[in-house]
PDB file of N, CA and C in Angstrom:
ATOM      1  N   MET X   1     -20.797  11.199  68.468  1.00 82.00           N
ATOM      2  CA  MET X   1     -18.952  11.489  68.698  1.00 82.00           C
ATOM      3  C   MET X   1     -18.514  10.988  67.291  1.00 82.00           C
ATOM      4  N   VAL X   2     -17.743  11.489  67.003  1.00 93.00           N
ATOM      5  CA  VAL X   2     -16.620  11.950  66.182  1.00 93.00           C
ATOM      6  C   VAL X   2     -15.060  11.621  66.879  1.00 93.00           C
ATOM      7  N   VAL X   3     -14.756  11.107  65.823  1.00 97.00           N
ATOM      8  CA  VAL X   3     -13.532  11.597  66.263  1.00 97.00           C
ATOM      9  C   VAL X   3     -12.401  12.147  65.278  1.00 97.00           C
ATOM     10  N   TYR X   4     -12.223  13.447  65.459  1.00 97.00           N
ATOM     11  CA  TYR X   4     -11.468  14.148  64.634  1.00 97.00           C
ATOM     12  C   TYR X   4      -9.174  13.772  65.200  1.00 97.00           C
ATOM     13  N   LYS X   5      -9.347  14.452  64.026  1.00 97.00           N
ATOM     14  CA  LYS X   5      -7.802  13.712  63.599  1.00 97.00           C
ATOM     15  C   LYS X   5      -6.487  14.666  63.993  1.00 97.00           C
ATOM     16  N   GLY X   6      -5.677  15.650  64.648  1.00 97.00           N
ATOM     17  CA  GLY X   6      -4.797  17.009  63.387  1.00 97.00           C
ATOM     18  C   GLY X   6      -4.311  16.890  64.623  1.00 97.00           C
ATOM     19  N   VAL X   7      -3.876  18.965  64.857  1.00 97.00           N
ATOM     20  CA  VAL X   7      -2.671  19.199  65.430  1.00 97.00           C
ATOM     21  C   VAL X   7      -3.369  20.059  66.211  1.00 97.00           C
ATOM     22  N   TYR X   8      -3.272  19.640  67.907  1.00 97.00           N
ATOM     23  CA  TYR X   8      -3.049  20.539  69.233  1.00 97.00           C
ATOM     24  C   TYR X   8      -1.866  21.202  69.885  1.00 97.00           C
ATOM     25  N   SER X   9      -2.477  22.242  70.497  1.00 95.00           N
ATOM     26  CA  SER X   9      -1.462  23.640  70.948  1.00 95.00           C
ATOM     27  C   SER X   9      -2.384  23.523  72.027  1.00 95.00           C
ATOM     28  N   PHE X  10      -1.434  23.684  73.431  1.00 94.00           N
ATOM     29  CA  PHE X  10      -1.628  24.407  73.943  1.00 94.00           C
ATOM     30  C   PHE X  10      -0.940  25.336  75.264  1.00 94.00           C
ATOM     31  N   GLY X  11      -1.335  26.641  75.760  1.00 91.00           N
ATOM     32  CA  GLY X  11      -0.317  27.256  76.350  1.00 91.00           C
ATOM     33  C   GLY X  11      -1.370  28.370  76.851  1.00 91.00           C
ATOM     34  N   PRO X  12      -0.445  29.283  77.924  1.00 90.00           N
ATOM     35  CA  PRO X  12      -1.850  29.996  78.446  1.00 90.00           C
ATOM     36  C   PRO X  12      -2.652  31.085  77.591  1.00 90.00           C
ATOM     37  N   GLU X  13      -3.945  30.786  77.885  1.00 88.00           N
ATOM     38  CA  GLU X  13      -4.786  31.780  76.923  1.00 88.00           C
ATOM     39  C   GLU X  13      -5.103  31.065  75.242  1.00 88.00           C
ATOM     40  N   VAL X  14      -4.026  29.793  75.220  1.00 92.00           N
ATOM     41  CA  VAL X  14      -4.472  29.035  73.791  1.00 92.00           C
ATOM     42  C   VAL X  14      -4.494  27.567  73.791  1.00 92.00           C
ATOM     43  N   ARG X  15      -5.940  26.816  73.262  1.00 95.00           N
ATOM     44  CA  ARG X  15      -5.603  25.860  73.685  1.00 95.00           C
ATOM     45  C   ARG X  15      -6.646  25.566  72.075  1.00 95.00           C
ATOM     46  N   SER X  16      -6.159  25.341  70.947  1.00 96.00           N
ATOM     47  CA  SER X  16      -6.271  25.263  69.404  1.00 96.00           C
ATOM     48  C   SER X  16      -6.419  23.899  69.497  1.00 96.00           C
ATOM     49  N   PHE X  17      -7.166  23.905  68.040  1.00 97.00           N
ATOM     50  CA  PHE X  17      -7.037  22.130  67.004  1.00 97.00           C
ATOM     51  C   PHE X  17      -7.198  22.685  65.559  1.00 97.00           C
ATOM     52  N   LYS X  18      -6.005  22.052  65.110  1.00 96.00           N
ATOM     53  CA  LYS X  18      -6.040  22.136  63.462  1.00 96.00           C
ATOM     54  C   LYS X  18      -6.419  20.375  62.543  1.00 96.00           C
ATOM     55  N   ASP X  19      -7.657  20.363  62.530  1.00 96.00           N
ATOM     56  CA  ASP X  19      -8.188  19.018  61.291  1.00 96.00           C
ATOM     57  C   ASP X  19      -7.653  19.359  60.588  1.00 96.00           C
ATOM     58  N   CYS X  20      -6.947  17.986  60.685  1.00 94.00           N
ATOM     59  CA  CYS X  20      -5.749  17.532  59.421  1.00 94.00           C
ATOM     60  C   CYS X  20      -6.225  17.106  58.236  1.00 94.00           C
ATOM     61  N   ASP X  21      -8.218  16.722  58.114  1.00 90.00           N
ATOM     62  CA  ASP X  21      -8.436  16.498  56.872  1.00 90.00           C
ATOM     63  C   ASP X  21      -8.959  17.970  56.481  1.00 90.00           C
ATOM     64  N   ASN X  22      -9.257  19.251  57.145  1.00 92.00           N
ATOM     65  CA  ASN X  22      -9.537  20.054  56.150  1.00 92.00           C
ATOM     66  C   ASN X  22      -9.332  21.605  56.399  1.00 92.00           C
ATOM     67  N   GLY X  23      -8.113  21.453  57.967  1.00 93.00           N
ATOM     68  CA  GLY X  23      -7.353  22.230  57.782  1.00 93.00           C
ATOM     69  C   GLY X  23      -8.451  23.825  58.694  1.00 93.00           C
ATOM     70  N   SER X  24      -8.978  23.249  58.919  1.00 94.00           N
ATOM     71  CA  SER X  24     -10.118  23.406  58.922  1.00 94.00           C
ATOM     72  C   SER X  24      -9.582  23.736  61.437  1.00 94.00           C
ATOM     73  N   GLU X  25      -9.724  24.975  62.163  1.00 96.00           N
ATOM     74  CA  GLU X  25      -9.355  25.080  63.270  1.00 96.00           C
ATOM     75  C   GLU X  25     -10.292  25.714  64.651  1.00 96.00           C
ATOM     76  N   PHE X  26     -10.215  25.223  65.773  1.00 96.00           N
ATOM     77  CA  PHE X  26     -11.200  25.694  66.631  1.00 96.00           C
ATOM     78  C   PHE X  26     -10.535  25.341  68.030  1.00 96.00           C
ATOM     79  N   TRP X  27     -11.611  26.014  68.912  1.00 97.00           N
ATOM     80  CA  TRP X  27     -11.424  25.909  70.311  1.00 97.00           C
ATOM     81  C   TRP X  27     -11.189  24.591  70.343  1.00 97.00           C
ATOM     82  N   VAL X  28     -10.921  24.643  72.057  1.00 97.00           N
ATOM     83  CA  VAL X  28     -10.174  23.345  72.486  1.00 97.00           C
ATOM     84  C   VAL X  28     -11.237  23.544  73.620  1.00 97.00           C
ATOM     85  N   THR X  29     -12.038  22.877  74.480  1.00 95.00           N
ATOM     86  CA  THR X  29     -12.342  22.201  75.416  1.00 95.00           C
ATOM     87  C   THR X  29     -12.375  21.225  76.433  1.00 95.00           C
ATOM     88  N   ASP X  30     -11.494  20.489  77.310  1.00 96.00           N
ATOM     89  CA  ASP X  30     -11.356  19.354  77.481  1.00 96.00           C
ATOM     90  C   ASP X  30     -11.952  19.009  78.268  1.00 96.00           C
ATOM     91  N   ASN X  31     -13.523  18.730  77.867  1.00 97.00           N
ATOM     92  CA  ASN X  31     -14.412  17.712  78.948  1.00 97.00           C
ATOM     93  C   ASN X  31     -13.779  16.104  79.272  1.00 97.00           C
ATOM     94  N   SER X  32     -12.816  15.641  79.142  1.00 96.00           N
ATOM     95  CA  SER X  32     -11.876  14.444  79.255  1.00 96.00           C
ATOM     96  C   SER X  32     -11.501  14.008  80.644  1.00 96.00           C
ATOM     97  N   GLY X  33     -10.568  15.836  80.917  1.00 94.00           N
ATOM     98  CA  GLY X  33      -9.932  15.728  81.706  1.00 94.00           C
ATOM     99  C   GLY X  33      -8.006  15.320  81.604  1.00 94.00           C
ATOM    100  N   GLN X  34      -8.586  14.562  81.046  1.00 97.00           N
ATOM    101  CA  GLN X  34      -6.768  13.484  80.003  1.00 97.00           C
ATOM    102  C   GLN X  34      -6.125  14.122  79.142  1.00 97.00           C
ATOM    103  N   LEU X  35      -6.799  15.360  78.705  1.00 97.00           N
ATOM    104  CA  LEU X  35      -5.978  15.817  77.202  1.00 97.00           C
ATOM    105  C   LEU X  35      -5.128  17.184  77.430  1.00 97.00           C
ATOM    106  N   GLU X  36      -5.287  17.674  78.366  1.00 93.00           N
ATOM    107  CA  GLU X  36      -4.313  19.267  79.217  1.00 93.00           C
ATOM    108  C   GLU X  36      -3.624  18.109  80.086  1.00 93.00           C
ATOM    109  N   LEU X  37      -3.945  16.737  80.537  1.00 95.00           N
ATOM    110  CA  LEU X  37      -2.526  16.035  81.804  1.00 95.00           C
ATOM    111  C   LEU X  37      -1.537  15.344  80.980  1.00 95.00           C
ATOM    112  N   LYS X  38      -2.241  15.242  79.904  1.00 96.00           N
ATOM    113  CA  LYS X  38      -1.770  14.253  78.646  1.00 96.00           C
ATOM    114  C   LYS X  38      -0.515  15.138  78.332  1.00 96.00           C
ATOM    115  N   TYR X  39      -1.130  16.338  77.860  1.00 96.00           N
ATOM    116  CA  TYR X  39      -0.263  17.261  76.782  1.00 96.00           C
ATOM    117  C   TYR X  39       1.150  17.923  78.156  1.00 96.00           C
ATOM    118  N   SER X  40       0.881  17.876  79.533  1.00 93.00           N
ATOM    119  CA  SER X  40       1.784  18.290  80.046  1.00 93.00           C
ATOM    120  C   SER X  40       2.642  17.858  80.395  1.00 93.00           C
ATOM    121  N   GLN X  41       2.457  15.838  80.373  1.00 95.00           N
ATOM    122  CA  GLN X  41       3.225  14.802  81.508  1.00 95.00           C
ATOM    123  C   GLN X  41       4.731  14.722  79.826  1.00 95.00           C
ATOM    124  N   LEU X  42       4.083  15.584  78.523  1.00 95.00           N
ATOM    125  CA  LEU X  42       5.249  15.609  77.165  1.00 95.00           C
ATOM    126  C   LEU X  42       5.923  15.683  78.083  1.00 95.00           C
ATOM    127  N   ASN X  43       5.835  16.847  78.737  1.00 94.00           N
ATOM    128  CA  ASN X  43       7.568  17.760  79.588  1.00 94.00           C
ATOM    129  C   ASN X  43       7.916  18.588  78.170  1.00 94.00           C
ATOM    130  N   PHE X  44       6.987  19.445  77.670  1.00 93.00           N
ATOM    131  CA  PHE X  44       7.309  20.759  76.480  1.00 93.00           C
ATOM    132  C   PHE X  44       8.266  22.047  77.691  1.00 93.00           C
ATOM    133  N   GLU X  45       9.673  22.592  76.835  1.00 91.00           N
ATOM    134  CA  GLU X  45      10.536  23.130  77.627  1.00 91.00           C
ATOM    135  C   GLU X  45       9.101  24.840  77.832  1.00 91.00           C
ATOM    136  N   LYS X  46       9.138  24.425  76.591  1.00 91.00           N
ATOM    137  CA  LYS X  46       7.896  25.618  76.458  1.00 91.00           C
ATOM    138  C   LYS X  46       6.590  25.769  75.816  1.00 91.00           C
ATOM    139  N   PRO X  47       5.532  26.286  76.114  1.00 88.00           N
ATOM    140  CA  PRO X  47       4.403  26.150  76.001  1.00 88.00           C
ATOM    141  C   PRO X  47       3.784  26.348  74.090  1.00 88.00           C
ATOM    142  N   TYR X  48       2.514  26.372  73.941  1.00 92.00           N
ATOM    143  CA  TYR X  48       2.363  26.120  72.581  1.00 92.00           C
ATOM    144  C   TYR X  48       2.825  25.431  71.534  1.00 92.00           C
ATOM    145  N   GLU X  49       4.034  24.213  71.971  1.00 94.00           N
ATOM    146  CA  GLU X  49       3.819  23.233  71.176  1.00 94.00           C
ATOM    147  C   GLU X  49       3.127  22.175  70.592  1.00 94.00           C
ATOM    148  N   PRO X  50       2.995  22.639  69.480  1.00 95.00           N
ATOM    149  CA  PRO X  50       2.095  21.391  68.385  1.00 95.00           C
ATOM    150  C   PRO X  50       2.228  20.004  68.754  1.00 95.00           C
ATOM    151  N   VAL X  51       0.910  19.143  68.992  1.00 97.00           N
ATOM    152  CA  VAL X  51       0.996  17.757  69.127  1.00 97.00           C
ATOM    153  C   VAL X  51      -0.047  17.463  68.410  1.00 97.00           C
ATOM    154  N   TYR X  52       0.159  15.457  67.757  1.00 97.00           N
ATOM    155  CA  TYR X  52      -1.108  15.261  66.904  1.00 97.00           C
ATOM    156  C   TYR X  52      -1.686  14.346  67.950  1.00 97.00           C
ATOM    157  N   VAL X  53      -2.934  14.692  68.196  1.00 98.00           N
ATOM    158  CA  VAL X  53      -4.094  13.726  68.580  1.00 98.00           C
ATOM    159  C   VAL X  53      -5.255  13.472  68.238  1.00 98.00           C
ATOM    160  N   GLU X  54      -5.845  12.536  68.770  1.00 97.00           N
ATOM    161  CA  GLU X  54      -7.106  11.713  68.103  1.00 97.00           C
ATOM    162  C   GLU X  54      -7.955  11.840  69.089  1.00 97.00           C
ATOM    163  N   VAL X  55      -9.010  12.642  69.069  1.00 98.00           N
ATOM    164  CA  VAL X  55      -9.848  12.224  69.700  1.00 98.00           C
ATOM    165  C   VAL X  55     -11.351  12.567  69.577  1.00 98.00           C
ATOM    166  N   SER X  56     -12.031  12.455  69.915  1.00 98.00           N
ATOM    167  CA  SER X  56     -13.258  11.721  70.391  1.00 98.00           C
ATOM    168  C   SER X  56     -14.391  13.006  70.515  1.00 98.00           C
ATOM    169  N   GLY X  57     -14.978  13.841  69.993  1.00 97.00           N
ATOM    170  CA  GLY X  57     -15.604  14.729  70.784  1.00 97.00           C
ATOM    171  C   GLY X  57     -17.327  14.963  70.063  1.00 97.00           C
ATOM    172  N   VAL X  58     -17.288  16.046  69.666  1.00 97.00           N
ATOM    173  CA  VAL X  58     -18.363  16.890  69.493  1.00 97.00           C
ATOM    174  C   VAL X  58     -18.323  18.406  69.205  1.00 97.00           C
ATOM    175  N   LYS X  59     -18.358  18.842  68.407  1.00 95.00           N
ATOM    176  CA  LYS X  59     -18.483  20.627  67.257  1.00 95.00           C
ATOM    177  C   LYS X  59     -19.278  21.057  67.771  1.00 95.00           C
ATOM    178  N   VAL X  60     -19.027  22.669  68.592  1.00 95.00           N
ATOM    179  CA  VAL X  60     -20.276  23.064  69.045  1.00 95.00           C
ATOM    180  C   VAL X  60     -19.799  24.495  68.618  1.00 95.00           C
ATOM    181  N   LEU X  61     -21.090  25.429  68.522  1.00 93.00           N
ATOM    182  CA  LEU X  61     -20.227  26.698  67.892  1.00 93.00           C
ATOM    183  C   LEU X  61     -19.752  27.489  68.982  1.00 93.00           C
ATOM    184  N   SER X  62     -19.218  28.898  69.086  1.00 92.00           N
ATOM    185  CA  SER X  62     -18.490  28.951  69.925  1.00 92.00           C
ATOM    186  C   SER X  62     -19.217  30.229  70.732  1.00 92.00           C
ATOM    187  N   GLY X  63     -18.607  30.751  72.291  1.00 87.00           N
ATOM    188  CA  GLY X  63     -19.525  31.351  72.571  1.00 87.00           C
ATOM    189  C   GLY X  63     -19.004  33.383  71.699  1.00 87.00           C
ATOM    190  N   LYS X  64     -19.662  34.218  72.350  1.00 88.00           N
ATOM    191  CA  LYS X  64     -19.398  35.129  71.515  1.00 88.00           C
ATOM    192  C   LYS X  64     -18.160  35.770  72.333  1.00 88.00           C
ATOM    193  N   ASP X  65     -18.190  35.488  73.719  1.00 87.00           N
ATOM    194  CA  ASP X  65     -16.953  36.094  74.381  1.00 87.00           C
ATOM    195  C   ASP X  65     -16.053  35.273  74.747  1.00 87.00           C
ATOM    196  N   GLY X  66     -15.241  36.176  75.514  1.00 83.00           N
ATOM    197  CA  GLY X  66     -14.553  35.407  76.352  1.00 83.00           C
ATOM    198  C   GLY X  66     -13.117  34.778  74.896  1.00 83.00           C
ATOM    199  N   LEU X  67     -12.386  33.626  76.403  1.00 83.00           N
ATOM    200  CA  LEU X  67     -11.811  33.285  74.991  1.00 83.00           C
ATOM    201  C   LEU X  67     -11.895  31.817  74.225  1.00 83.00           C
ATOM    202  N   GLY X  68     -11.507  31.647  72.834  1.00 88.00           N
ATOM    203  CA  GLY X  68     -12.166  31.030  72.194  1.00 88.00           C
ATOM    204  C   GLY X  68     -13.350  31.509  71.124  1.00 88.00           C
ATOM    205  N   SER X  69     -13.530  32.976  71.611  1.00 91.00           N
ATOM    206  CA  SER X  69     -14.466  33.268  70.896  1.00 91.00           C
ATOM    207  C   SER X  69     -14.181  34.354  69.654  1.00 91.00           C
ATOM    208  N   GLU X  70     -12.944  34.397  69.407  1.00 91.00           N
ATOM    209  CA  GLU X  70     -12.587  34.248  67.887  1.00 91.00           C
ATOM    210  C   GLU X  70     -12.522  32.808  67.035  1.00 91.00           C
ATOM    211  N   TYR X  71     -12.736  31.880  67.284  1.00 93.00           N
ATOM    212  CA  TYR X  71     -13.041  30.590  66.865  1.00 93.00           C
ATOM    213  C   TYR X  71     -14.664  30.776  66.875  1.00 93.00           C
ATOM    214  N   ASP X  72     -15.022  29.930  64.880  1.00 92.00           N
ATOM    215  CA  ASP X  72     -16.320  29.590  64.801  1.00 92.00           C
ATOM    216  C   ASP X  72     -16.747  28.282  65.851  1.00 92.00           C
ATOM    217  N   SER X  73     -16.334  27.760  65.727  1.00 95.00           N
ATOM    218  CA  SER X  73     -16.316  26.388  66.473  1.00 95.00           C
ATOM    219  C   SER X  73     -15.433  25.986  67.426  1.00 95.00           C
ATOM    220  N   THR X  74     -15.942  25.375  68.780  1.00 96.00           N
ATOM    221  CA  THR X  74     -15.333  24.655  69.583  1.00 96.00           C
ATOM    222  C   THR X  74     -15.331  23.666  69.973  1.00 96.00           C
ATOM    223  N   LEU X  75     -14.655  22.658  69.846  1.00 97.00           N
ATOM    224  CA  LEU X  75     -14.667  21.215  69.716  1.00 97.00           C
ATOM    225  C   LEU X  75     -14.123  20.308  71.353  1.00 97.00           C
ATOM    226  N   VAL X  76     -15.605  19.682  71.731  1.00 97.00           N
ATOM    227  CA  VAL X  76     -16.324  19.224  73.256  1.00 97.00           C
ATOM    228  C   VAL X  76     -14.954  17.872  73.497  1.00 97.00           C
ATOM    229  N   VAL X  77     -13.724  17.828  73.670  1.00 98.00           N
ATOM    230  CA  VAL X  77     -12.967  16.788  73.893  1.00 98.00           C
ATOM    231  C   VAL X  77     -13.661  15.607  74.901  1.00 98.00           C
ATOM    232  N   LYS X  78     -14.496  15.031  74.173  1.00 98.00           N
ATOM    233  CA  LYS X  78     -15.092  13.919  75.659  1.00 98.00           C
ATOM    234  C   LYS X  78     -13.832  12.671  75.856  1.00 98.00           C
ATOM    235  N   LYS X  79     -13.205  12.047  74.924  1.00 98.00           N
ATOM    236  CA  LYS X  79     -12.309  10.974  74.946  1.00 98.00           C
ATOM    237  C   LYS X  79     -10.911  11.886  73.987  1.00 98.00           C
ATOM    238  N   VAL X  80      -9.450  10.876  74.678  1.00 98.00           N
ATOM    239  CA  VAL X  80      -8.468  11.235  73.955  1.00 98.00           C
ATOM    240  C   VAL X  80      -7.490   9.800  73.676  1.00 98.00           C
ATOM    241  N   ILE X  81      -7.837   9.641  72.398  1.00 98.00           N
ATOM    242  CA  ILE X  81      -7.713   7.835  71.480  1.00 98.00           C
ATOM    243  C   ILE X  81      -6.260   8.181  71.394  1.00 98.00           C
ATOM    244  N   LYS X  82      -5.317   9.668  71.214  1.00 97.00           N
ATOM    245  CA  LYS X  82      -3.544   9.290  70.881  1.00 97.00           C
ATOM    246  C   LYS X  82      -3.643  10.763  70.774  1.00 97.00           C
ATOM    247  N   ILE X  83      -2.131  10.414  71.505  1.00 97.00           N
ATOM    248  CA  ILE X  83      -1.377  12.190  72.037  1.00 97.00           C
ATOM    249  C   ILE X  83      -0.245  11.638  71.630  1.00 97.00           C
ATOM    250  N   SER X  84       0.788  12.687  70.686  1.00 96.00           N
ATOM    251  CA  SER X  84       2.072  12.042  69.759  1.00 96.00           C
ATOM    252  C   SER X  84       2.607  13.545  69.477  1.00 96.00           C
ATOM    253  N   ARG X  85       4.033  13.207  70.243  1.00 95.00           N
ATOM    254  CA  ARG X  85       5.023  14.555  70.083  1.00 95.00           C
ATOM    255  C   ARG X  85       5.492  14.282  67.965  1.00 95.00           C
ATOM    256  N   GLU X  86       5.056  13.527  67.203  1.00 94.00           N
ATOM    257  CA  GLU X  86       5.145  12.280  66.307  1.00 94.00           C
ATOM    258  C   GLU X  86       4.063  13.289  65.582  1.00 94.00           C
ATOM    259  N   ILE X  87       4.508  14.232  64.424  1.00 92.00           N
ATOM    260  CA  ILE X  87       2.815  14.779  63.978  1.00 92.00           C
ATOM    261  C   ILE X  87       3.141  14.526  62.390  1.00 92.00           C
ATOM    262  N   PRO X  88       2.190  13.389  62.417  1.00 89.00           N
ATOM    263  CA  PRO X  88       2.544  12.905  60.594  1.00 89.00           C
ATOM    264  C   PRO X  88       2.505  14.497  59.453  1.00 89.00           C
ATOM    265  N   GLN X  89       3.887  14.058  58.795  1.00 85.00           N
ATOM    266  CA  GLN X  89       3.639  14.900  58.056  1.00 85.00           C
ATOM    267  C   GLN X  89       2.690  14.331  56.494  1.00 85.00           C
ATOM    268  N   ASP X  90       2.175  12.905  56.619  1.00 84.00           N
ATOM    269  CA  ASP X  90       1.569  12.479  55.232  1.00 84.00           C
ATOM    270  C   ASP X  90       0.223  13.230  55.787  1.00 84.00           C
ATOM    271  N   MET X  91      -0.094  13.110  56.382  1.00 78.00           N
ATOM    272  CA  MET X  91      -1.420  13.472  57.274  1.00 78.00           C
ATOM    273  C   MET X  91      -1.942  14.853  57.158  1.00 78.00           C
ATOM    274  N   CYS X  92      -0.913  15.760  57.856  1.00 80.00           N
ATOM    275  CA  CYS X  92      -0.927  16.883  58.628  1.00 80.00           C
ATOM    276  C   CYS X  92       0.353  17.735  58.604  1.00 80.00           C
ATOM    277  N   ASN X  93      -0.266  18.833  57.149  1.00 66.00           N
ATOM    278  CA  ASN X  93       1.248  19.283  56.611  1.00 66.00           C
ATOM    279  C   ASN X  93       0.846  21.112  57.305  1.00 66.00           C
TER     280      ASN X  93
END
């Protein structure tokens, strides 16, 4: 399991993660059952608001069809370590 730190966006047909270390973008599959729940508990007025997350998970190749197929890789989230409205500018820009 690897810990990924980055910016997560969620909304209709969008579940994306941008890695703060290298800027890579991934589709997100939430196997923890916590990421989307914790995101919704932040009570944003509109979808797609970016949040800072630290999650542990695995990276897999994305499927050829359906949502997420435009991303090379999918981040399968196993555990949510941290989620915050505050995006650290020194780490993620």
